[in-house]
GROMACS .gro file of C-alpha atoms in nm:
model
  491
    1MET     CA    1   1.479   0.059  -5.859
    2LYS     CA    2   1.777  -0.152  -5.833
    3ASP     CA    3   1.887  -0.021  -5.514
    4ARG     CA    4   1.524  -0.107  -5.368
    5LEU     CA    5   1.588  -0.457  -5.494
    6ASP     CA    6   1.926  -0.510  -5.349
    7ASP     CA    7   1.756  -0.398  -5.024
    8ILE     CA    8   1.467  -0.653  -5.054
    9LEU     CA    9   1.719  -0.892  -5.133
   10MET     CA   10   1.925  -0.839  -4.817
   11ASP     CA   11   1.628  -0.807  -4.614
   12PHE     CA   12   1.523  -1.159  -4.725
   13LEU     CA   13   1.862  -1.306  -4.685
   14GLU     CA   14   1.928  -1.137  -4.327
   15SER     CA   15   1.578  -1.271  -4.214
   16THR     CA   16   1.551  -1.611  -4.383
   17LEU     CA   17   1.713  -1.862  -4.164
   18GLU     CA   18   1.583  -2.192  -4.311
   19PRO     CA   19   1.723  -2.301  -4.649
   20PHE     CA   20   1.523  -2.187  -4.938
   21PRO     CA   21   1.443  -2.220  -5.315
   22LEU     CA   22   1.546  -1.942  -5.570
   23SER     CA   23   1.202  -1.938  -5.651
   24ALA     CA   24   1.100  -1.817  -5.301
   25LEU     CA   25   1.350  -1.535  -5.312
   26LEU     CA   26   1.237  -1.417  -5.659
   27ARG     CA   27   0.875  -1.430  -5.549
   28PHE     CA   28   0.965  -1.207  -5.255
   29MET     CA   29   1.169  -0.963  -5.467
   30GLY     CA   30   0.868  -0.957  -5.701
   31GLU     CA   31   1.056  -1.086  -6.009
   32ALA     CA   32   0.929  -1.351  -6.244
   33ALA     CA   33   1.087  -1.698  -6.214
   34THR     CA   34   1.231  -1.687  -6.560
   35ALA     CA   35   1.553  -1.919  -6.663
   36GLU     CA   36   1.738  -1.571  -6.701
   37ASN     CA   37   1.644  -1.446  -6.364
   38TYR     CA   38   1.742  -1.774  -6.175
   39GLU     CA   39   2.063  -1.781  -6.359
   40ASP     CA   40   2.143  -1.404  -6.288
   41LEU     CA   41   2.014  -1.426  -5.907
   42SER     CA   42   2.239  -1.776  -5.887
   43ASP     CA   43   2.523  -1.584  -6.008
   44TYR     CA   44   2.500  -1.284  -5.793
   45LEU     CA   45   2.451  -1.506  -5.482
   46SER     CA   46   2.724  -1.724  -5.546
   47TYR     CA   47   3.004  -1.432  -5.664
   48ASN     CA   48   2.925  -1.204  -5.358
   49GLN     CA   49   2.889  -1.528  -5.134
   50LEU     CA   50   2.578  -1.402  -4.983
   51ALA     CA   51   2.428  -1.746  -4.975
   52TYR     CA   52   2.557  -2.092  -5.045
   53LEU     CA   53   2.394  -2.370  -5.273
   54ASN     CA   54   2.308  -2.709  -5.139
   55PRO     CA   55   2.295  -2.929  -5.470
   56SER     CA   56   1.960  -3.153  -5.503
   57TRP     CA   57   1.994  -3.515  -5.613
   58ASN     CA   58   1.614  -3.610  -5.621
   59GLY     CA   59   1.496  -3.381  -5.899
   60GLU     CA   60   1.344  -3.122  -5.675
   61GLU     CA   61   1.463  -2.765  -5.676
   62PRO     CA   62   1.821  -2.692  -5.503
   63LEU     CA   63   1.787  -2.514  -5.160
   64TRP     CA   64   2.027  -2.218  -5.058
   65ILE     CA   65   2.117  -2.109  -4.720
   66SER     CA   66   2.234  -1.766  -4.637
   67ARG     CA   67   2.499  -1.666  -4.389
   68ALA     CA   68   2.246  -1.579  -4.144
   69GLY     CA   69   2.102  -1.913  -4.150
   70LEU     CA   70   2.430  -2.099  -4.166
   71PHE     CA   71   2.562  -1.919  -3.835
   72THR     CA   72   2.236  -1.844  -3.614
   73GLY     CA   73   2.250  -2.022  -3.323
   74ARG     CA   74   2.613  -2.164  -3.374
   75THR     CA   75   2.869  -2.099  -3.129
   76ALA     CA   76   3.226  -1.929  -3.171
   77LEU     CA   77   3.487  -2.042  -2.930
   78ILE     CA   78   3.750  -1.784  -2.764
   79ARG     CA   79   4.054  -1.863  -2.559
   80PRO     CA   80   4.110  -1.544  -2.330
   81GLY     CA   81   4.450  -1.420  -2.295
   82LYS     CA   82   4.620  -1.389  -1.938
   83LYS     CA   83   4.601  -1.021  -1.966
   84GLU     CA   84   4.231  -1.020  -2.043
   85LEU     CA   85   4.157  -1.271  -1.779
   86ALA     CA   86   4.341  -1.071  -1.520
   87ALA     CA   87   4.163  -0.736  -1.645
   88GLY     CA   88   3.810  -0.920  -1.660
   89VAL     CA   89   3.754  -0.855  -2.017
   90PHE     CA   90   3.810  -0.979  -2.387
   91LEU     CA   91   3.876  -0.834  -2.720
   92PRO     CA   92   3.646  -0.949  -3.011
   93GLY     CA   93   3.885  -0.825  -3.274
   94SER     CA   94   3.854  -1.100  -3.547
   95ARG     CA   95   3.776  -1.402  -3.315
   96LEU     CA   96   3.439  -1.397  -3.445
   97VAL     CA   97   3.514  -1.440  -3.798
   98PRO     CA   98   3.345  -1.609  -3.992
   99TYR     CA   99   3.030  -1.617  -3.752
  100GLN     CA  100   2.977  -1.251  -3.735
  101ASP     CA  101   2.817  -1.027  -4.002
  102PRO     CA  102   3.117  -0.872  -4.167
  103SER     CA  103   2.967  -0.529  -4.213
  104TYR     CA  104   3.035  -0.479  -3.833
  105LEU     CA  105   3.333  -0.356  -3.676
  106PRO     CA  106   3.458  -0.530  -3.345
  107HIS     CA  107   3.357  -0.236  -3.132
  108GLU     CA  108   3.029  -0.235  -3.301
  109LEU     CA  109   2.925  -0.601  -3.190
  110THR     CA  110   2.680  -0.648  -2.874
  111PHE     CA  111   2.745  -0.933  -2.624
  112ILE     CA  112   2.474  -1.056  -2.370
  113HIS     CA  113   2.534  -1.256  -2.034
  114ASN     CA  114   2.235  -1.367  -1.847
  115GLY     CA  115   1.987  -1.141  -2.001
  116ARG     CA  116   2.216  -0.832  -1.973
  117ILE     CA  117   2.400  -0.638  -2.231
  118LEU     CA  118   2.752  -0.628  -2.112
  119PRO     CA  119   2.922  -0.282  -2.110
  120ARG     CA  120   3.226  -0.164  -2.273
  121VAL     CA  121   3.535  -0.063  -2.075
  122PRO     CA  122   3.859   0.097  -2.212
  123TYR     CA  123   4.158  -0.156  -2.186
  124GLU     CA  124   4.520  -0.056  -2.255
  125THR     CA  125   4.679  -0.268  -2.476
  126ASP     CA  126   4.986  -0.272  -2.731
  127PRO     CA  127   5.055  -0.376  -3.065
  128ASP     CA  128   5.195  -0.722  -2.956
  129GLU     CA  129   4.886  -0.824  -2.780
  130ALA     CA  130   4.629  -0.652  -3.005
  131TYR     CA  131   4.757  -0.747  -3.358
  132PRO     CA  132   4.709  -1.130  -3.315
  133LEU     CA  133   4.368  -1.093  -3.211
  134TYR     CA  134   4.279  -0.885  -3.530
  135SER     CA  135   4.459  -1.140  -3.766
  136PHE     CA  136   4.165  -1.270  -3.962
  137PHE     CA  137   4.116  -0.929  -4.080
  138GLY     CA  138   4.483  -0.904  -4.251
  139GLU     CA  139   4.767  -0.767  -4.081
  140GLU     CA  140   4.764  -0.502  -4.350
  141TYR     CA  141   4.427  -0.362  -4.224
  142VAL     CA  142   4.473  -0.412  -3.836
  143PRO     CA  143   4.577  -0.049  -3.810
  144GLN     CA  144   4.257   0.089  -3.966
  145TYR     CA  145   4.037  -0.142  -3.728
  146LEU     CA  146   4.235  -0.006  -3.420
  147SER     CA  147   4.193   0.328  -3.531
  148LEU     CA  148   3.824   0.309  -3.586
  149ASP     CA  149   3.786   0.168  -3.240
  150ASN     CA  150   3.782   0.504  -3.064
  151SER     CA  151   3.824   0.868  -3.142
  152ALA     CA  152   4.153   0.876  -2.951
  153ASN     CA  153   4.296   0.609  -3.141
  154ASP     CA  154   4.230   0.786  -3.482
  155LEU     CA  155   4.449   1.058  -3.384
  156LEU     CA  156   4.712   0.811  -3.243
  157PHE     CA  157   4.741   0.607  -3.539
  158SER     CA  158   4.697   0.910  -3.809
  159ASP     CA  159   5.005   1.084  -3.630
  160SER     CA  160   5.217   0.804  -3.577
  161ASP     CA  161   5.383   0.842  -3.926
  162GLY     CA  162   5.380   0.470  -4.024
  163ALA     CA  163   5.477   0.333  -3.707
  164ASP     CA  164   5.242   0.177  -3.466
  165PRO     CA  165   5.217   0.366  -3.116
  166SER     CA  166   5.371   0.195  -2.835
  167CYS     CA  167   5.057   0.166  -2.634
  168PHE     CA  168   4.680   0.260  -2.684
  169SER     CA  169   4.322   0.186  -2.566
  170LEU     CA  170   4.030  -0.039  -2.697
  171MET     CA  171   3.685  -0.069  -2.605
  172ALA     CA  172   3.682  -0.417  -2.455
  173VAL     CA  173   3.377  -0.617  -2.333
  174ASP     CA  174   3.352  -0.599  -1.976
  175VAL     CA  175   3.335  -0.990  -1.850
  176ARG     CA  176   3.410  -0.960  -1.501
  177ASP     CA  177   3.080  -1.136  -1.416
  178VAL     CA  178   3.179  -1.430  -1.649
  179TYR     CA  179   3.532  -1.468  -1.542
  180TRP     CA  180   3.487  -1.419  -1.142
  181SER     CA  181   3.159  -1.585  -1.108
  182GLY     CA  182   3.330  -1.909  -1.002
  183VAL     CA  183   3.184  -2.096  -1.315
  184PHE     CA  184   3.518  -1.998  -1.522
  185ARG     CA  185   3.815  -2.225  -1.465
  186ALA     CA  186   4.177  -2.223  -1.615
  187GLY     CA  187   4.169  -2.359  -1.978
  188ASP     CA  188   3.790  -2.286  -2.032
  189PHE     CA  189   3.655  -2.114  -2.324
  190LEU     CA  190   3.423  -1.827  -2.369
  191ALA     CA  191   3.145  -1.939  -2.607
  192ALA     CA  192   2.982  -1.662  -2.800
  193LYS     CA  193   2.655  -1.796  -2.952
  194VAL     CA  194   2.487  -1.615  -3.245
  195VAL     CA  195   2.168  -1.503  -3.146
  196ASP     CA  196   2.110  -1.211  -3.414
  197TRP     CA  197   2.342  -1.216  -3.691
  198ALA     CA  198   2.204  -0.925  -3.881
  199GLY     CA  199   2.198  -0.732  -3.545
  200GLY     CA  200   2.559  -0.840  -3.463
  201ILE     CA  201   2.450  -0.990  -3.108
  202PHE     CA  202   2.610  -1.277  -2.925
  203GLU     CA  203   2.529  -1.458  -2.603
  204LEU     CA  204   2.843  -1.539  -2.384
  205SER     CA  205   2.884  -1.849  -2.182
  206VAL     CA  206   3.153  -2.080  -2.062
  207VAL     CA  207   3.277  -2.408  -2.194
  208PRO     CA  208   3.517  -2.650  -2.105
  209ALA     CA  209   3.803  -2.731  -2.382
  210PRO     CA  210   3.768  -3.061  -2.560
  211GLU     CA  211   3.990  -3.350  -2.519
  212GLU     CA  212   4.339  -3.300  -2.726
  213SER     CA  213   4.227  -3.600  -2.967
  214ASP     CA  214   3.912  -3.426  -3.036
  215ARG     CA  215   4.039  -3.117  -3.092
  216ASP     CA  216   4.294  -3.238  -3.347
  217GLU     CA  217   4.001  -3.410  -3.520
  218TRP     CA  218   3.811  -3.077  -3.545
  219LEU     CA  219   4.102  -2.872  -3.684
  220GLY     CA  220   4.181  -3.157  -3.922
  221VAL     CA  221   3.821  -3.111  -4.064
  222LEU     CA  222   3.873  -2.738  -4.069
  223GLU     CA  223   4.206  -2.782  -4.262
  224GLU     CA  224   4.062  -3.011  -4.515
  225SER     CA  225   3.746  -2.777  -4.581
  226LEU     CA  226   3.974  -2.474  -4.639
  227VAL     CA  227   4.182  -2.701  -4.861
  228GLN     CA  228   3.875  -2.774  -5.047
  229GLU     CA  229   3.787  -2.402  -5.089
  230PHE     CA  230   4.129  -2.321  -5.225
  231ASP     CA  231   4.073  -2.555  -5.484
  232SER     CA  232   3.733  -2.475  -5.607
  233ILE     CA  233   3.713  -2.102  -5.545
  234GLY     CA  234   4.045  -1.987  -5.496
  235PRO     CA  235   4.155  -1.679  -5.263
  236SER     CA  236   3.802  -1.520  -5.265
  237ALA     CA  237   3.767  -1.176  -5.153
  238SER     CA  238   3.878  -1.197  -4.786
  239MET     CA  239   3.970  -1.443  -4.525
  240ASP     CA  240   3.625  -1.417  -4.375
  241GLU     CA  241   3.469  -1.559  -4.720
  242GLN     CA  242   3.717  -1.805  -4.705
  243LEU     CA  243   3.648  -1.952  -4.377
  244ALA     CA  244   3.266  -1.881  -4.407
  245PHE     CA  245   3.267  -2.094  -4.723
  246SER     CA  246   3.482  -2.359  -4.528
  247PHE     CA  247   3.247  -2.395  -4.253
  248PHE     CA  248   2.949  -2.438  -4.492
  249LEU     CA  249   3.141  -2.717  -4.639
  250GLY     CA  250   3.213  -2.891  -4.309
  251GLN     CA  251   2.891  -2.767  -4.141
  252GLU     CA  252   2.798  -3.052  -3.865
  253LEU     CA  253   3.136  -3.166  -3.860
  254LEU     CA  254   3.253  -2.835  -3.747
  255PHE     CA  255   2.922  -2.712  -3.564
  256ASN     CA  256   2.966  -2.938  -3.269
  257GLU     CA  257   3.114  -2.972  -2.906
  258ASN     CA  258   3.446  -3.057  -3.019
  259ALA     CA  259   3.504  -2.693  -3.156
  260VAL     CA  260   3.792  -2.477  -3.066
  261PRO     CA  261   3.892  -2.120  -3.142
  262VAL     CA  262   3.936  -2.087  -3.538
  263GLY     CA  263   4.290  -1.940  -3.470
  264ASP     CA  264   4.424  -2.246  -3.323
  265LEU     CA  265   4.450  -2.387  -3.687
  266LEU     CA  266   4.737  -2.140  -3.749
  267GLY     CA  267   5.049  -2.308  -3.614
  268TRP     CA  268   4.878  -2.673  -3.584
  269SER     CA  269   4.821  -2.712  -3.957
  270GLU     CA  270   5.103  -2.814  -4.185
  271ARG     CA  271   4.895  -2.736  -4.471
  272VAL     CA  272   4.731  -2.402  -4.426
  273ASP     CA  273   4.883  -2.071  -4.350
  274MET     CA  274   4.853  -1.697  -4.419
  275GLU     CA  275   5.008  -1.614  -4.729
  276PRO     CA  276   5.054  -1.263  -4.893
  277TYR     CA  277   4.825  -1.177  -5.181
  278GLY     CA  278   4.918  -0.874  -5.334
  279VAL     CA  279   4.891  -0.601  -5.080
  280GLU     CA  280   4.661  -0.830  -4.884
  281THR     CA  281   4.678  -1.158  -4.674
  282ARG     CA  282   4.480  -1.493  -4.740
  283LEU     CA  283   4.447  -1.827  -4.606
  284TRP     CA  284   4.643  -2.046  -4.853
  285HIS     CA  285   4.842  -2.359  -4.908
  286LYS     CA  286   5.114  -2.324  -4.654
  287GLY     CA  287   5.450  -2.180  -4.833
  288SER     CA  288   5.284  -2.165  -5.177
  289VAL     CA  289   5.224  -1.859  -5.401
  290ILE     CA  290   4.865  -1.750  -5.439
  291PRO     CA  291   4.821  -1.748  -5.820
  292ALA     CA  292   4.666  -1.430  -5.993
  293GLN     CA  293   4.344  -1.495  -6.182
  294SER     CA  294   4.346  -1.587  -6.546
  295SER     CA  295   4.179  -1.301  -6.696
  296TRP     CA  296   4.145  -0.903  -6.648
  297ALA     CA  297   3.785  -0.909  -6.579
  298MET     CA  298   3.700  -0.586  -6.427
  299THR     CA  299   3.321  -0.541  -6.454
  300LEU     CA  300   3.118  -0.425  -6.152
  301ILE     CA  301   2.758  -0.509  -6.296
  302ALA     CA  302   2.641  -0.865  -6.268
  303SER     CA  303   2.316  -0.811  -6.420
  304PRO     CA  304   2.286  -0.508  -6.651
  305SER     CA  305   1.941  -0.368  -6.610
  306SER     CA  306   1.979  -0.084  -6.908
  307LEU     CA  307   2.166  -0.036  -7.237
  308LEU     CA  308   2.407   0.183  -7.050
  309GLU     CA  309   2.494  -0.086  -6.789
  310GLU     CA  310   2.501  -0.319  -7.075
  311SER     CA  311   2.760  -0.092  -7.249
  312PHE     CA  312   2.999  -0.087  -6.940
  313VAL     CA  313   2.985  -0.467  -6.932
  314LEU     CA  314   3.051  -0.522  -7.296
  315LEU     CA  315   3.350  -0.292  -7.274
  316GLY     CA  316   3.459  -0.459  -6.951
  317LEU     CA  317   3.488  -0.122  -6.769
  318PRO     CA  318   3.536  -0.108  -6.395
  319VAL     CA  319   3.220   0.139  -6.384
  320ASN     CA  320   2.869   0.140  -6.253
  321LEU     CA  321   2.623   0.401  -6.246
  322ILE     CA  322   2.768   0.552  -5.897
  323VAL     CA  323   3.104   0.561  -6.046
  324MET     CA  324   3.017   0.736  -6.349
  325ASP     CA  325   2.814   1.002  -6.147
  326SER     CA  326   3.137   1.033  -5.954
  327TYR     CA  327   3.333   1.096  -6.281
  328VAL     CA  328   3.056   1.343  -6.383
  329LYS     CA  329   3.098   1.551  -6.048
  330ASP     CA  330   3.463   1.540  -6.119
  331SER     CA  331   3.417   1.713  -6.449
  332LEU     CA  332   3.190   1.969  -6.290
  333TYR     CA  333   3.448   2.017  -6.004
  334LEU     CA  334   3.716   2.092  -6.270
  335ARG     CA  335   3.462   2.333  -6.452
  336GLU     CA  336   3.506   2.158  -6.793
  337ALA     CA  337   3.260   2.282  -7.056
  338ALA     CA  338   3.284   2.017  -7.310
  339SER     CA  339   3.282   1.652  -7.202
  340ASP     CA  340   3.566   1.503  -7.442
  341ALA     CA  341   3.815   1.505  -7.144
  342LEU     CA  342   3.531   1.332  -6.927
  343LEU     CA  343   3.513   1.074  -7.185
  344LYS     CA  344   3.886   1.022  -7.238
  345ARG     CA  345   3.923   0.964  -6.854
  346LEU     CA  346   3.630   0.721  -6.841
  347LEU     CA  347   3.714   0.533  -7.158
  348PRO     CA  348   4.090   0.408  -7.171
  349PHE     CA  349   4.084   0.220  -7.487
  350GLY     CA  350   3.852   0.166  -7.784
  351THR     CA  351   3.736  -0.201  -7.897
  352ILE     CA  352   3.517  -0.372  -8.126
  353GLN     CA  353   3.216  -0.299  -7.941
  354SER     CA  354   3.296   0.083  -7.915
  355HIS     CA  355   3.089   0.166  -8.227
  356PHE     CA  356   2.761   0.053  -8.047
  357CYS     CA  357   2.874   0.143  -7.670
  358VAL     CA  358   3.078   0.465  -7.676
  359PRO     CA  359   2.772   0.672  -7.828
  360ILE     CA  360   2.551   0.524  -7.538
  361ILE     CA  361   2.795   0.623  -7.269
  362GLU     CA  362   2.876   0.947  -7.414
  363ARG     CA  363   2.482   1.040  -7.442
  364ALA     CA  364   2.442   0.929  -7.089
  365LEU     CA  365   2.748   1.160  -6.980
  366GLU     CA  366   2.617   1.457  -7.123
  367SER     CA  367   2.257   1.404  -6.991
  368ARG     CA  368   2.388   1.324  -6.635
  369LYS     CA  369   2.623   1.651  -6.642
  370ASN     CA  370   2.338   1.857  -6.745
  371GLU     CA  371   2.115   1.700  -6.456
  372LEU     CA  372   2.364   1.738  -6.204
  373GLY     CA  373   2.494   2.060  -6.303
  374LYS     CA  374   2.149   2.229  -6.240
  375THR     CA  375   2.224   2.195  -5.853
  376TYR     CA  376   2.613   2.136  -5.838
  377ASN     CA  377   2.765   2.369  -5.599
  378ARG     CA  378   3.144   2.366  -5.634
  379PHE     CA  379   3.186   2.571  -5.305
  380ALA     CA  380   2.994   2.307  -5.108
  381ASP     CA  381   3.187   2.031  -5.300
  382ASN     CA  382   3.532   2.152  -5.238
  383GLU     CA  383   3.627   1.942  -4.950
  384VAL     CA  384   3.522   1.618  -5.102
  385GLY     CA  385   3.605   1.741  -5.461
  386VAL     CA  386   3.972   1.747  -5.411
  387LEU     CA  387   3.965   1.414  -5.267
  388ARG     CA  388   3.724   1.280  -5.529
  389ASN     CA  389   3.973   1.418  -5.820
  390ARG     CA  390   4.251   1.202  -5.685
  391TYR     CA  391   4.060   0.875  -5.658
  392ILE     CA  392   3.919   0.938  -6.007
  393ALA     CA  393   4.256   0.999  -6.141
  394LEU     CA  394   4.374   0.680  -5.974
  395HIS     CA  395   4.074   0.486  -6.120
  396SER     CA  396   4.136   0.625  -6.474
  397ALA     CA  397   4.512   0.525  -6.456
  398LEU     CA  398   4.441   0.179  -6.321
  399SER     CA  399   4.194   0.111  -6.581
  400ARG     CA  400   4.420   0.260  -6.868
  401THR     CA  401   4.720   0.032  -6.744
  402ILE     CA  402   4.488  -0.284  -6.716
  403PHE     CA  403   4.366  -0.236  -7.054
  404GLU     CA  404   4.711  -0.192  -7.205
  405LEU     CA  405   4.820  -0.491  -7.034
  406GLN     CA  406   4.527  -0.705  -7.180
  407HIS     CA  407   4.537  -0.540  -7.530
  408SER     CA  408   4.898  -0.655  -7.524
  409GLY     CA  409   4.797  -1.000  -7.449
  410ILE     CA  410   4.956  -1.037  -7.136
  411ARG     CA  411   4.754  -1.256  -6.889
  412PRO     CA  412   4.748  -1.153  -6.507
  413ASP     CA  413   4.931  -1.498  -6.392
  414ASP     CA  414   5.208  -1.397  -6.639
  415ILE     CA  415   5.329  -1.092  -6.441
  416PRO     CA  416   5.584  -1.169  -6.176
  417GLU     CA  417   5.555  -1.061  -5.811
  418GLN     CA  418   5.161  -1.090  -5.810
  419GLY     CA  419   5.183  -0.723  -5.990
  420ALA     CA  420   4.823  -0.800  -6.147
  421VAL     CA  421   4.692  -0.876  -5.806
  422VAL     CA  422   4.815  -0.558  -5.675
  423LEU     CA  423   4.640  -0.386  -5.945
  424GLY     CA  424   4.333  -0.565  -5.898
  425GLN     CA  425   4.316  -0.495  -5.536
  426LEU     CA  426   4.386  -0.122  -5.586
  427MET     CA  427   4.112  -0.120  -5.834
  428THR     CA  428   3.870  -0.291  -5.569
  429HIS     CA  429   3.965  -0.029  -5.307
  430THR     CA  430   3.951   0.260  -5.525
  431VAL     CA  431   3.583   0.194  -5.652
  432SER     CA  432   3.501   0.158  -5.273
  433ALA     CA  433   3.660   0.460  -5.197
  434ILE     CA  434   3.469   0.648  -5.487
  435GLU     CA  435   3.117   0.491  -5.388
  436ASN     CA  436   3.208   0.609  -5.012
  437LEU     CA  437   3.256   0.950  -5.129
  438GLU     CA  438   2.940   0.955  -5.334
  439GLY     CA  439   2.748   0.871  -5.021
  440TYR     CA  440   2.931   1.117  -4.809
  441ALA     CA  441   2.749   1.310  -4.539
  442GLU     CA  442   2.862   1.532  -4.256
  443GLU     CA  443   2.798   1.259  -3.995
  444THR     CA  444   3.032   1.035  -4.195
  445SER     CA  445   3.352   1.276  -4.215
  446GLY     CA  446   3.546   1.037  -4.035
  447ASP     CA  447   3.512   0.796  -4.319
  448VAL     CA  448   3.647   1.088  -4.538
  449GLU     CA  449   3.949   1.134  -4.314
  450ALA     CA  450   4.016   0.761  -4.381
  451LEU     CA  451   3.996   0.803  -4.725
  452TRP     CA  452   4.227   1.090  -4.719
  453SER     CA  453   4.495   0.858  -4.534
  454SER     CA  454   4.490   0.595  -4.772
  455ILE     CA  455   4.504   0.772  -5.104
  456GLU     CA  456   4.876   0.877  -5.107
  457GLY     CA  457   4.975   0.519  -5.026
  458MET     CA  458   4.739   0.389  -5.303
  459GLU     CA  459   4.903   0.618  -5.535
  460ASP     CA  460   5.265   0.528  -5.425
  461SER     CA  461   5.157   0.132  -5.467
  462PHE     CA  462   5.016   0.198  -5.812
  463PHE     CA  463   5.335   0.386  -5.914
  464ASP     CA  464   5.566   0.121  -5.781
  465THR     CA  465   5.358  -0.162  -5.950
  466ARG     CA  466   5.318   0.001  -6.267
  467THR     CA  467   5.709   0.071  -6.286
  468ALA     CA  468   5.777  -0.290  -6.215
  469ILE     CA  469   5.548  -0.422  -6.454
  470MET     CA  470   5.635  -0.161  -6.752
  471GLU     CA  471   6.002  -0.283  -6.689
  472ALA     CA  472   5.928  -0.636  -6.710
  473LEU     CA  473   5.684  -0.579  -7.028
  474PRO     CA  474   5.936  -0.626  -7.297
  475SER     CA  475   6.041  -0.963  -7.175
  476LEU     CA  476   5.669  -1.055  -7.095
  477LYS     CA  477   5.592  -0.980  -7.481
  478LYS     CA  478   5.898  -1.169  -7.604
  479LYS     CA  479   5.799  -1.465  -7.391
  480ARG     CA  480   5.436  -1.464  -7.527
  481PHE     CA  481   5.580  -1.411  -7.879
  482SER     CA  482   5.797  -1.735  -7.831
  483VAL     CA  483   5.508  -1.948  -7.669
  484ILE     CA  484   5.279  -1.846  -7.990
  485LYS     CA  485   5.536  -1.936  -8.223
  486LYS     CA  486   5.592  -2.283  -8.061
  487GLU     CA  487   5.226  -2.355  -8.026
  488LYS     CA  488   5.176  -2.311  -8.402
  489PRO     CA  489   5.043  -2.605  -8.563
  490ASP     CA  490   5.238  -2.763  -8.856
  491VAL     CA  491   5.128  -2.713  -9.181
   0.00000   0.00000   0.00000
C-alpha cells in the first residue's frame, strides 16, 4: 500500500507543472485532508526536496511547486570546451545540474535539435578534461559515473587499483550539426531547454553569451541564493539539492537571458566554493568547515503506518521494512535456527521505549522469518547472500557505534574532523546498498558489481573513523562533564 502511494505521489509531482495546494495532492492520492496528513505530507516533501513551498500571505492555502514544474521550460547554459568543439560533441557530465531529474545518469539523458534526437558517439578523453565536467556530482563519485557510462569503462575503472586510467571513452552527444551549421560562433553557449523533466529530454539550441556586467549580476544572484540556502537548510543531501533550492529562491532572477553556466560561479565567487563534507563534497561558505548536525537522528521512516514502523521510529533505528527483510534474509543465509542473534544485531541498545517496542519488533521478525523461510533458497541466494551479510554487519556496527555515542551524551558537532558526518554518510550509503540488494535481479547484476567494489572501502572508512572517534572519546567525555559542571546553576 505504501509503495503504491509513493508511486502515485511521484506520478503527480512529475506530471504537475503548475503550482498546487496540498489539498489537491491529497485528493489525487486518495487521502483524507486531515491536519495530520497535511503535516506528514508537508514534512515529507520538504525533507526530500520533492517540491518547494510558496508561502501564502492572503489567507489562501499555500501553493507548492515540484522540481518538474520549477525546471520544465527552463534553459541550462553550457560552454563547450575546445576539444569538444573540435570533435563536434559535448559531454553532459553534471552540466545539467540542477535542471535535470537527478535519477538520470548523464549518458541516459536525451537531446534533440530541429526535431531530431541527437545520437551518441564514443569520445576519447582523460581525467583532466572529464573530472571538471562532472564536478557537481562530487569529485568522490566521478569514477563511479565514468564507469557506468559504458561497459568498457566498468572494466577500466574496476581494474585500475585506485588509480585513474590515463584515457578512456565516454558516450558524448553528437552536435556537429549544431556547431558547424554556421549558427554557432566563438564564445556562444549551448542552450539545453528542459522539454520533459521526467523523461530526461532537452532541446538544444545556440545563444550568445551575455555582457560581462549582466553575467556578474546573474552570478551575484546565484551566490546570494546559495548563501541563503546554507543558512536556512544547511548542506542538504547533495550539491544538486543545494542548487535546486537556490534556483527556487532566485526563480525569475536566475531564469532569464543573462544566465551563464552554473559552474562559472566557482572561481568567480569570493563567498562560495566546494568544501569537503565527511567523505563527500558540498557547496559552502568558502574556506569554512561545514558543521555536523546537532542530533543523531537516524530514522528512515517519515510517517509510520503501523505499530512496527512506529517502534522503529520511537527507538530511533535506521531501519525500515526493506532493511528489516534484509536482516531476516541474512539470518536465513546464516542458517540461524533461533532469532536471538538476529534481534541483537538489529537492536544495538535498549531504551525507555524498549519495553513497548522490542516485543513488537521481535514478533515481526519471527513472523517474517517464518514467511520468507517457506520459499528461501540459500543456493539461489548465495551470490547476493555473502555481499548482503557484509552490508548488514556494517549497518549493525554503524548503529551500535552511533547509539554508543548518543548514550554517552556526545553530540555530532562535538566530534572533530567531521567524524560524525562520515558515520552518517556511511549509514546512508549502507542503507541504499541494502535496499538495492533487496531489489536485485539478474538484469541489474552490474549494480551488484558496483556494490562489491564499494563495500571494502566503506568498511575501511568505518574502521578508521570509529578508531579516531574512540581515541578521542575520553577527552570528549571529560570536556562534556566540565561543561555540565560550569552550567550547573547556583543553589
